Amino acid sequence: VWVNFVLSYVVESKGYAAKFSSRGAEYDEEFAQIAGTFRASTQLAAFNIVWAVVKVFKYLQLFPSVMLLWEALANSMVEIVPFFMVIVMSIVAFTFAAHWTFGHYVLEFHSFTRSFFMLVRTVVAQNSLPYDLMREASPTMAVVFTLLWTVVILLIIVNMFVGIITDSHDFVMAQHQYEQTRMLHRIGNSANVDFFRATFNRGIGALTRTKEKMGSTVSSTPTII
């Protein structure tokens, strides 16, 4: 909304709207600058939305379930970062193989960039490989490449990635249960009360004490006949 407001102000204040209606060629460069600024602003705004969601997710650690999820992700980063490098290197290796083997015939593998993003889409978006075109280019290598890609990337590496996060979650849950047991032995059932429940109980307790105090004040007032 703010980007649209600023753009409208610039267009109206400098008279670009009237110039644009005339569609003169001499104003193409000026409108190209405005369009470039607007596009950069919208891209920055889109990135800020994603970052805001991440920050909100971080501040939601007040809830115990979200806190455990955040701790599991943070703990898994120690193993995910080097493993992510292994994933990238494996995809790059298959990218070279696909580009050199099928790039002369299959459009999706015509360049290194196309090959890389095509393979990434098969992992992230579950897109299938263009097997028919690959088989027309090289029947033997199409079978070998598809088999190796499916086994190495889709079955082994992806499952290892999920396993790292699962192990980290189990470790955090076990640690949380251990801390919860220690707190129960030290302070009793109060260890099961989270921040919001404790705040709610305090509010209810303060309201109850206020009502009792008001009732005792009314009952202690002498009646005049």
PDB file of C-alpha atoms in Angstrom:
ATOM      1  CA  VAL A   1       0.000   0.000   0.000  1.00  0.00           C
ATOM      2  CA  TRP A   2       2.801   2.432   0.877  1.00  0.00           C
ATOM      3  CA  VAL A   3       4.625   1.667  -2.377  1.00  0.00           C
ATOM      4  CA  ASN A   4       1.462   2.338  -4.399  1.00  0.00           C
ATOM      5  CA  PHE A   5       0.887   5.597  -2.514  1.00  0.00           C
ATOM      6  CA  VAL A   6       4.417   6.843  -3.193  1.00  0.00           C
ATOM      7  CA  LEU A   7       4.220   5.871  -6.844  1.00  0.00           C
ATOM      8  CA  SER A   8       0.881   7.643  -7.267  1.00  0.00           C
ATOM      9  CA  TYR A   9       2.281  10.753  -5.592  1.00  0.00           C
ATOM     10  CA  VAL A  10       5.315  10.818  -7.870  1.00  0.00           C
ATOM     11  CA  VAL A  11       3.245  10.302 -10.995  1.00  0.00           C
ATOM     12  CA  GLU A  12       0.703  12.987 -10.134  1.00  0.00           C
ATOM     13  CA  SER A  13       3.136  15.560  -8.728  1.00  0.00           C
ATOM     14  CA  LYS A  14       5.485  15.485 -11.708  1.00  0.00           C
ATOM     15  CA  GLY A  15       2.757  15.334 -14.300  1.00  0.00           C
ATOM     16  CA  TYR A  16       3.767  11.933 -15.584  1.00  0.00           C
ATOM     17  CA  ALA A  17       0.150  10.875 -15.989  1.00  0.00           C
ATOM     18  CA  ALA A  18      -0.485  13.492 -18.687  1.00  0.00           C
ATOM     19  CA  LYS A  19       2.813  12.662 -20.359  1.00  0.00           C
ATOM     20  CA  PHE A  20       1.987   8.981 -20.359  1.00  0.00           C
ATOM     21  CA  SER A  21      -1.379   9.625 -22.033  1.00  0.00           C
ATOM     22  CA  SER A  22       0.416  11.259 -24.940  1.00  0.00           C
ATOM     23  CA  ARG A  23       2.709   8.202 -25.240  1.00  0.00           C
ATOM     24  CA  GLY A  24       5.638  10.206 -26.468  1.00  0.00           C
ATOM     25  CA  ALA A  25       8.850   8.339 -27.137  1.00  0.00           C
ATOM     26  CA  GLU A  26      10.890  10.973 -25.294  1.00  0.00           C
ATOM     27  CA  TYR A  27       9.356   9.887 -21.972  1.00  0.00           C
ATOM     28  CA  ASP A  28      10.166   6.196 -22.277  1.00  0.00           C
ATOM     29  CA  GLU A  29      13.360   6.521 -20.269  1.00  0.00           C
ATOM     30  CA  GLU A  30      11.620   8.392 -17.441  1.00  0.00           C
ATOM     31  CA  PHE A  31       8.874   5.789 -17.158  1.00  0.00           C
ATOM     32  CA  ALA A  32      11.448   3.020 -17.357  1.00  0.00           C
ATOM     33  CA  GLN A  33      13.157   4.472 -14.272  1.00  0.00           C
ATOM     34  CA  ILE A  34       9.831   4.695 -12.417  1.00  0.00           C
ATOM     35  CA  ALA A  35       8.922   1.146 -13.398  1.00  0.00           C
ATOM     36  CA  GLY A  36      12.321  -0.105 -12.258  1.00  0.00           C
ATOM     37  CA  THR A  37      11.978   1.660  -8.910  1.00  0.00           C
ATOM     38  CA  PHE A  38       8.488   0.277  -8.437  1.00  0.00           C
ATOM     39  CA  ARG A  39       9.604  -3.259  -9.288  1.00  0.00           C
ATOM     40  CA  ALA A  40      12.520  -3.061  -6.857  1.00  0.00           C
ATOM     41  CA  SER A  41      10.190  -1.729  -4.145  1.00  0.00           C
ATOM     42  CA  THR A  42       7.682  -4.532  -4.650  1.00  0.00           C
ATOM     43  CA  GLN A  43      10.448  -7.142  -4.512  1.00  0.00           C
ATOM     44  CA  LEU A  44      11.779  -5.616  -1.299  1.00  0.00           C
ATOM     45  CA  ALA A  45       8.260  -5.552   0.158  1.00  0.00           C
ATOM     46  CA  ALA A  46       7.766  -9.228  -0.744  1.00  0.00           C
ATOM     47  CA  PHE A  47      11.033 -10.162   0.992  1.00  0.00           C
ATOM     48  CA  ASN A  48      10.015  -8.122   4.050  1.00  0.00           C
ATOM     49  CA  ILE A  49       6.755 -10.071   4.298  1.00  0.00           C
ATOM     50  CA  VAL A  50       8.667 -13.362   4.394  1.00  0.00           C
ATOM     51  CA  TRP A  51      11.089 -11.970   6.980  1.00  0.00           C
ATOM     52  CA  ALA A  52       8.179 -10.662   9.086  1.00  0.00           C
ATOM     53  CA  VAL A  53       6.617 -14.119   9.160  1.00  0.00           C
ATOM     54  CA  VAL A  54       9.940 -15.598  10.303  1.00  0.00           C
ATOM     55  CA  LYS A  55      10.224 -12.991  13.070  1.00  0.00           C
ATOM     56  CA  VAL A  56       6.636 -13.637  14.182  1.00  0.00           C
ATOM     57  CA  PHE A  57       7.429 -17.350  14.305  1.00  0.00           C
ATOM     58  CA  LYS A  58      10.428 -16.544  16.506  1.00  0.00           C
ATOM     59  CA  TYR A  59       8.408 -14.434  18.936  1.00  0.00           C
ATOM     60  CA  LEU A  60       5.750 -17.146  19.207  1.00  0.00           C
ATOM     61  CA  GLN A  61       8.196 -19.071  21.392  1.00  0.00           C
ATOM     62  CA  LEU A  62       6.027 -17.951  24.308  1.00  0.00           C
ATOM     63  CA  PHE A  63       3.917 -20.982  23.412  1.00  0.00           C
ATOM     64  CA  PRO A  64       5.642 -24.204  24.565  1.00  0.00           C
ATOM     65  CA  SER A  65       4.844 -26.174  21.392  1.00  0.00           C
ATOM     66  CA  VAL A  66       6.265 -23.469  19.125  1.00  0.00           C
ATOM     67  CA  MET A  67       9.307 -23.119  21.372  1.00  0.00           C
ATOM     68  CA  LEU A  68      10.037 -26.844  21.044  1.00  0.00           C
ATOM     69  CA  LEU A  69       9.692 -26.629  17.272  1.00  0.00           C
ATOM     70  CA  TRP A  70      12.048 -23.652  17.116  1.00  0.00           C
ATOM     71  CA  GLU A  71      14.606 -25.394  19.328  1.00  0.00           C
ATOM     72  CA  ALA A  72      14.419 -28.515  17.153  1.00  0.00           C
ATOM     73  CA  LEU A  73      15.121 -26.482  14.018  1.00  0.00           C
ATOM     74  CA  ALA A  74      17.943 -24.558  15.690  1.00  0.00           C
ATOM     75  CA  ASN A  75      19.525 -27.759  17.000  1.00  0.00           C
ATOM     76  CA  SER A  76      19.294 -29.465  13.603  1.00  0.00           C
ATOM     77  CA  MET A  77      21.128 -26.601  11.852  1.00  0.00           C
ATOM     78  CA  VAL A  78      24.441 -27.976  13.130  1.00  0.00           C
ATOM     79  CA  GLU A  79      23.975 -31.007  10.873  1.00  0.00           C
ATOM     80  CA  ILE A  80      21.729 -29.494   8.191  1.00  0.00           C
ATOM     81  CA  VAL A  81      24.252 -26.868   7.031  1.00  0.00           C
ATOM     82  CA  PRO A  82      27.017 -29.346   6.030  1.00  0.00           C
ATOM     83  CA  PHE A  83      24.429 -31.792   4.743  1.00  0.00           C
ATOM     84  CA  PHE A  84      22.924 -29.037   2.581  1.00  0.00           C
ATOM     85  CA  MET A  85      26.324 -28.619   0.953  1.00  0.00           C
ATOM     86  CA  VAL A  86      26.301 -32.354   0.176  1.00  0.00           C
ATOM     87  CA  ILE A  87      22.856 -31.981  -1.407  1.00  0.00           C
ATOM     88  CA  VAL A  88      23.986 -29.060  -3.572  1.00  0.00           C
ATOM     89  CA  MET A  89      27.125 -30.887  -4.697  1.00  0.00           C
ATOM     90  CA  SER A  90      25.098 -33.972  -5.590  1.00  0.00           C
ATOM     91  CA  ILE A  91      22.585 -31.941  -7.606  1.00  0.00           C
ATOM     92  CA  VAL A  92      25.426 -30.130  -9.389  1.00  0.00           C
ATOM     93  CA  ALA A  93      26.992 -33.481 -10.326  1.00  0.00           C
ATOM     94  CA  PHE A  94      23.703 -34.732 -11.771  1.00  0.00           C
ATOM     95  CA  THR A  95      23.256 -31.361 -13.497  1.00  0.00           C
ATOM     96  CA  PHE A  96      26.511 -31.770 -15.412  1.00  0.00           C
ATOM     97  CA  ALA A  97      25.559 -35.339 -16.322  1.00  0.00           C
ATOM     98  CA  ALA A  98      22.103 -34.332 -17.571  1.00  0.00           C
ATOM     99  CA  HIS A  99      23.374 -31.330 -19.510  1.00  0.00           C
ATOM    100  CA  TRP A 100      26.181 -33.246 -21.246  1.00  0.00           C
ATOM    101  CA  THR A 101      24.032 -36.296 -22.003  1.00  0.00           C
ATOM    102  CA  PHE A 102      20.630 -34.846 -22.941  1.00  0.00           C
ATOM    103  CA  GLY A 103      21.290 -31.130 -23.498  1.00  0.00           C
ATOM    104  CA  HIS A 104      21.555 -31.454 -27.291  1.00  0.00           C
ATOM    105  CA  TYR A 105      18.013 -32.835 -27.560  1.00  0.00           C
ATOM    106  CA  VAL A 106      15.979 -32.001 -24.434  1.00  0.00           C
ATOM    107  CA  LEU A 107      15.110 -28.329 -23.927  1.00  0.00           C
ATOM    108  CA  GLU A 108      14.972 -28.666 -20.126  1.00  0.00           C
ATOM    109  CA  PHE A 109      18.659 -29.675 -20.130  1.00  0.00           C
ATOM    110  CA  HIS A 110      19.807 -27.343 -22.897  1.00  0.00           C
ATOM    111  CA  SER A 111      21.885 -25.205 -20.504  1.00  0.00           C
ATOM    112  CA  PHE A 112      23.475 -25.710 -17.109  1.00  0.00           C
ATOM    113  CA  THR A 113      21.005 -23.319 -15.444  1.00  0.00           C
ATOM    114  CA  ARG A 114      17.974 -25.021 -16.985  1.00  0.00           C
ATOM    115  CA  SER A 115      19.310 -28.418 -15.965  1.00  0.00           C
ATOM    116  CA  PHE A 116      19.966 -27.347 -12.389  1.00  0.00           C
ATOM    117  CA  PHE A 117      16.522 -25.832 -11.800  1.00  0.00           C
ATOM    118  CA  MET A 118      14.824 -28.724 -13.561  1.00  0.00           C
ATOM    119  CA  LEU A 119      16.407 -31.163 -11.123  1.00  0.00           C
ATOM    120  CA  VAL A 120      15.631 -28.910  -8.163  1.00  0.00           C
ATOM    121  CA  ARG A 121      11.960 -28.811  -9.196  1.00  0.00           C
ATOM    122  CA  THR A 122      11.848 -32.602  -9.190  1.00  0.00           C
ATOM    123  CA  VAL A 123      12.920 -32.544  -5.530  1.00  0.00           C
ATOM    124  CA  VAL A 124      10.962 -29.532  -4.249  1.00  0.00           C
ATOM    125  CA  ALA A 125       7.851 -29.458  -6.447  1.00  0.00           C
ATOM    126  CA  GLN A 126       7.735 -33.200  -7.185  1.00  0.00           C
ATOM    127  CA  ASN A 127       7.905 -32.580 -10.935  1.00  0.00           C
ATOM    128  CA  SER A 128       8.807 -35.585 -13.044  1.00  0.00           C
ATOM    129  CA  LEU A 129      11.774 -35.819 -15.358  1.00  0.00           C
ATOM    130  CA  PRO A 130      11.073 -35.586 -19.127  1.00  0.00           C
ATOM    131  CA  TYR A 131      11.788 -39.277 -19.441  1.00  0.00           C
ATOM    132  CA  ASP A 132      10.277 -39.717 -22.917  1.00  0.00           C
ATOM    133  CA  LEU A 133      12.495 -37.019 -24.413  1.00  0.00           C
ATOM    134  CA  MET A 134      15.496 -38.316 -22.493  1.00  0.00           C
ATOM    135  CA  ARG A 135      14.873 -41.803 -23.870  1.00  0.00           C
ATOM    136  CA  GLU A 136      14.728 -40.458 -27.414  1.00  0.00           C
ATOM    137  CA  ALA A 137      18.074 -38.735 -26.895  1.00  0.00           C
ATOM    138  CA  SER A 138      19.804 -41.697 -25.241  1.00  0.00           C
ATOM    139  CA  PRO A 139      17.757 -44.792 -24.310  1.00  0.00           C
ATOM    140  CA  THR A 140      20.418 -46.405 -22.132  1.00  0.00           C
ATOM    141  CA  MET A 141      21.531 -43.269 -20.300  1.00  0.00           C
ATOM    142  CA  ALA A 142      17.915 -42.233 -19.704  1.00  0.00           C
ATOM    143  CA  VAL A 143      17.292 -45.405 -17.721  1.00  0.00           C
ATOM    144  CA  VAL A 144      20.588 -45.168 -15.838  1.00  0.00           C
ATOM    145  CA  PHE A 145      20.218 -41.462 -15.042  1.00  0.00           C
ATOM    146  CA  THR A 146      16.587 -41.767 -13.893  1.00  0.00           C
ATOM    147  CA  LEU A 147      17.391 -44.772 -11.708  1.00  0.00           C
ATOM    148  CA  LEU A 148      20.414 -43.129 -10.080  1.00  0.00           C
ATOM    149  CA  TRP A 149      18.594 -39.820  -9.557  1.00  0.00           C
ATOM    150  CA  THR A 150      15.616 -41.538  -7.954  1.00  0.00           C
ATOM    151  CA  VAL A 151      17.678 -43.729  -5.635  1.00  0.00           C
ATOM    152  CA  VAL A 152      20.429 -41.305  -4.633  1.00  0.00           C
ATOM    153  CA  ILE A 153      18.523 -38.021  -4.371  1.00  0.00           C
ATOM    154  CA  LEU A 154      14.837 -38.803  -3.907  1.00  0.00           C
ATOM    155  CA  LEU A 155      15.210 -41.867  -1.698  1.00  0.00           C
ATOM    156  CA  ILE A 156      18.497 -41.602   0.190  1.00  0.00           C
ATOM    157  CA  ILE A 157      19.399 -37.924   0.534  1.00  0.00           C
ATOM    158  CA  VAL A 158      15.870 -36.582   1.043  1.00  0.00           C
ATOM    159  CA  ASN A 159      15.129 -39.235   3.668  1.00  0.00           C
ATOM    160  CA  MET A 160      18.415 -38.453   5.415  1.00  0.00           C
ATOM    161  CA  PHE A 161      17.393 -34.786   5.522  1.00  0.00           C
ATOM    162  CA  VAL A 162      14.063 -35.711   7.110  1.00  0.00           C
ATOM    163  CA  GLY A 163      15.877 -38.045   9.495  1.00  0.00           C
ATOM    164  CA  ILE A 164      18.172 -35.260  10.704  1.00  0.00           C
ATOM    165  CA  ILE A 165      15.197 -33.066  11.596  1.00  0.00           C
ATOM    166  CA  THR A 166      13.376 -36.008  13.216  1.00  0.00           C
ATOM    167  CA  ASP A 167      16.386 -36.928  15.361  1.00  0.00           C
ATOM    168  CA  SER A 168      16.783 -33.316  16.413  1.00  0.00           C
ATOM    169  CA  HIS A 169      13.108 -33.141  17.380  1.00  0.00           C
ATOM    170  CA  ASP A 170      13.392 -36.371  19.400  1.00  0.00           C
ATOM    171  CA  PHE A 171      16.488 -35.023  21.165  1.00  0.00           C
ATOM    172  CA  VAL A 172      14.755 -31.750  22.058  1.00  0.00           C
ATOM    173  CA  MET A 173      11.652 -33.584  23.276  1.00  0.00           C
ATOM    174  CA  ALA A 174      13.754 -35.913  25.465  1.00  0.00           C
ATOM    175  CA  GLN A 175      15.633 -32.948  26.897  1.00  0.00           C
ATOM    176  CA  HIS A 176      12.355 -31.152  27.554  1.00  0.00           C
ATOM    177  CA  GLN A 177      10.927 -34.200  29.337  1.00  0.00           C
ATOM    178  CA  TYR A 178      14.059 -34.424  31.482  1.00  0.00           C
ATOM    179  CA  GLU A 179      13.840 -30.749  32.461  1.00  0.00           C
ATOM    180  CA  GLN A 180      10.118 -31.121  33.117  1.00  0.00           C
ATOM    181  CA  THR A 181      10.746 -34.060  35.443  1.00  0.00           C
ATOM    182  CA  ARG A 182      13.389 -32.107  37.373  1.00  0.00           C
ATOM    183  CA  MET A 183      11.048 -29.137  37.731  1.00  0.00           C
ATOM    184  CA  LEU A 184       8.236 -31.392  38.977  1.00  0.00           C
ATOM    185  CA  HIS A 185      10.494 -32.774  41.703  1.00  0.00           C
ATOM    186  CA  ARG A 186      11.569 -29.277  42.758  1.00  0.00           C
ATOM    187  CA  ILE A 187       8.404 -27.133  42.602  1.00  0.00           C
ATOM    188  CA  GLY A 188       5.610 -29.658  42.098  1.00  0.00           C
ATOM    189  CA  ASN A 189       2.660 -29.251  39.714  1.00  0.00           C
ATOM    190  CA  SER A 190       3.448 -25.576  39.148  1.00  0.00           C
ATOM    191  CA  ALA A 191       6.023 -26.710  36.583  1.00  0.00           C
ATOM    192  CA  ASN A 192       3.168 -27.703  34.240  1.00  0.00           C
ATOM    193  CA  VAL A 193       1.771 -24.162  34.195  1.00  0.00           C
ATOM    194  CA  ASP A 194       2.931 -22.143  31.196  1.00  0.00           C
ATOM    195  CA  PHE A 195       3.145 -18.347  30.880  1.00  0.00           C
ATOM    196  CA  PHE A 196      -0.386 -17.737  29.595  1.00  0.00           C
ATOM    197  CA  ARG A 197      -2.022 -20.149  32.011  1.00  0.00           C
ATOM    198  CA  ALA A 198      -0.127 -18.596  34.916  1.00  0.00           C
ATOM    199  CA  THR A 199      -1.179 -15.091  33.816  1.00  0.00           C
ATOM    200  CA  PHE A 200      -4.784 -16.224  33.518  1.00  0.00           C
ATOM    201  CA  ASN A 201      -4.708 -17.863  36.949  1.00  0.00           C
ATOM    202  CA  ARG A 202      -3.202 -14.733  38.499  1.00  0.00           C
ATOM    203  CA  GLY A 203      -5.916 -12.591  36.942  1.00  0.00           C
ATOM    204  CA  ILE A 204      -8.646 -14.891  38.206  1.00  0.00           C
ATOM    205  CA  GLY A 205      -7.047 -14.974  41.658  1.00  0.00           C
ATOM    206  CA  ALA A 206      -6.794 -11.164  41.813  1.00  0.00           C
ATOM    207  CA  LEU A 207     -10.429 -10.811  40.722  1.00  0.00           C
ATOM    208  CA  THR A 208     -11.553 -13.338  43.341  1.00  0.00           C
ATOM    209  CA  ARG A 209      -9.623 -11.580  46.113  1.00  0.00           C
ATOM    210  CA  THR A 210     -11.115  -8.237  45.074  1.00  0.00           C
ATOM    211  CA  LYS A 211     -14.654  -9.646  45.258  1.00  0.00           C
ATOM    212  CA  GLU A 212     -13.968 -11.217  48.664  1.00  0.00           C
ATOM    213  CA  LYS A 213     -12.551  -7.943  49.958  1.00  0.00           C
ATOM    214  CA  MET A 214     -15.575  -6.008  48.734  1.00  0.00           C
ATOM    215  CA  GLY A 215     -17.913  -8.559  50.291  1.00  0.00           C
ATOM    216  CA  SER A 216     -16.145  -8.409  53.665  1.00  0.00           C
ATOM    217  CA  THR A 217     -16.294  -4.596  53.581  1.00  0.00           C
ATOM    218  CA  VAL A 218     -20.052  -4.627  53.000  1.00  0.00           C
ATOM    219  CA  SER A 219     -20.652  -7.214  55.724  1.00  0.00           C
ATOM    220  CA  SER A 220     -18.573  -5.290  58.294  1.00  0.00           C
ATOM    221  CA  THR A 221     -20.489  -2.037  57.795  1.00  0.00           C
ATOM    222  CA  PRO A 222     -22.867  -1.444  60.820  1.00  0.00           C
ATOM    223  CA  THR A 223     -26.600  -1.227  60.094  1.00  0.00           C
ATOM    224  CA  ILE A 224     -28.317   1.938  61.449  1.00  0.00           C
ATOM    225  CA  ILE A 225     -31.994   1.512  62.455  1.00  0.00           C
TER     226      ILE A 225
END
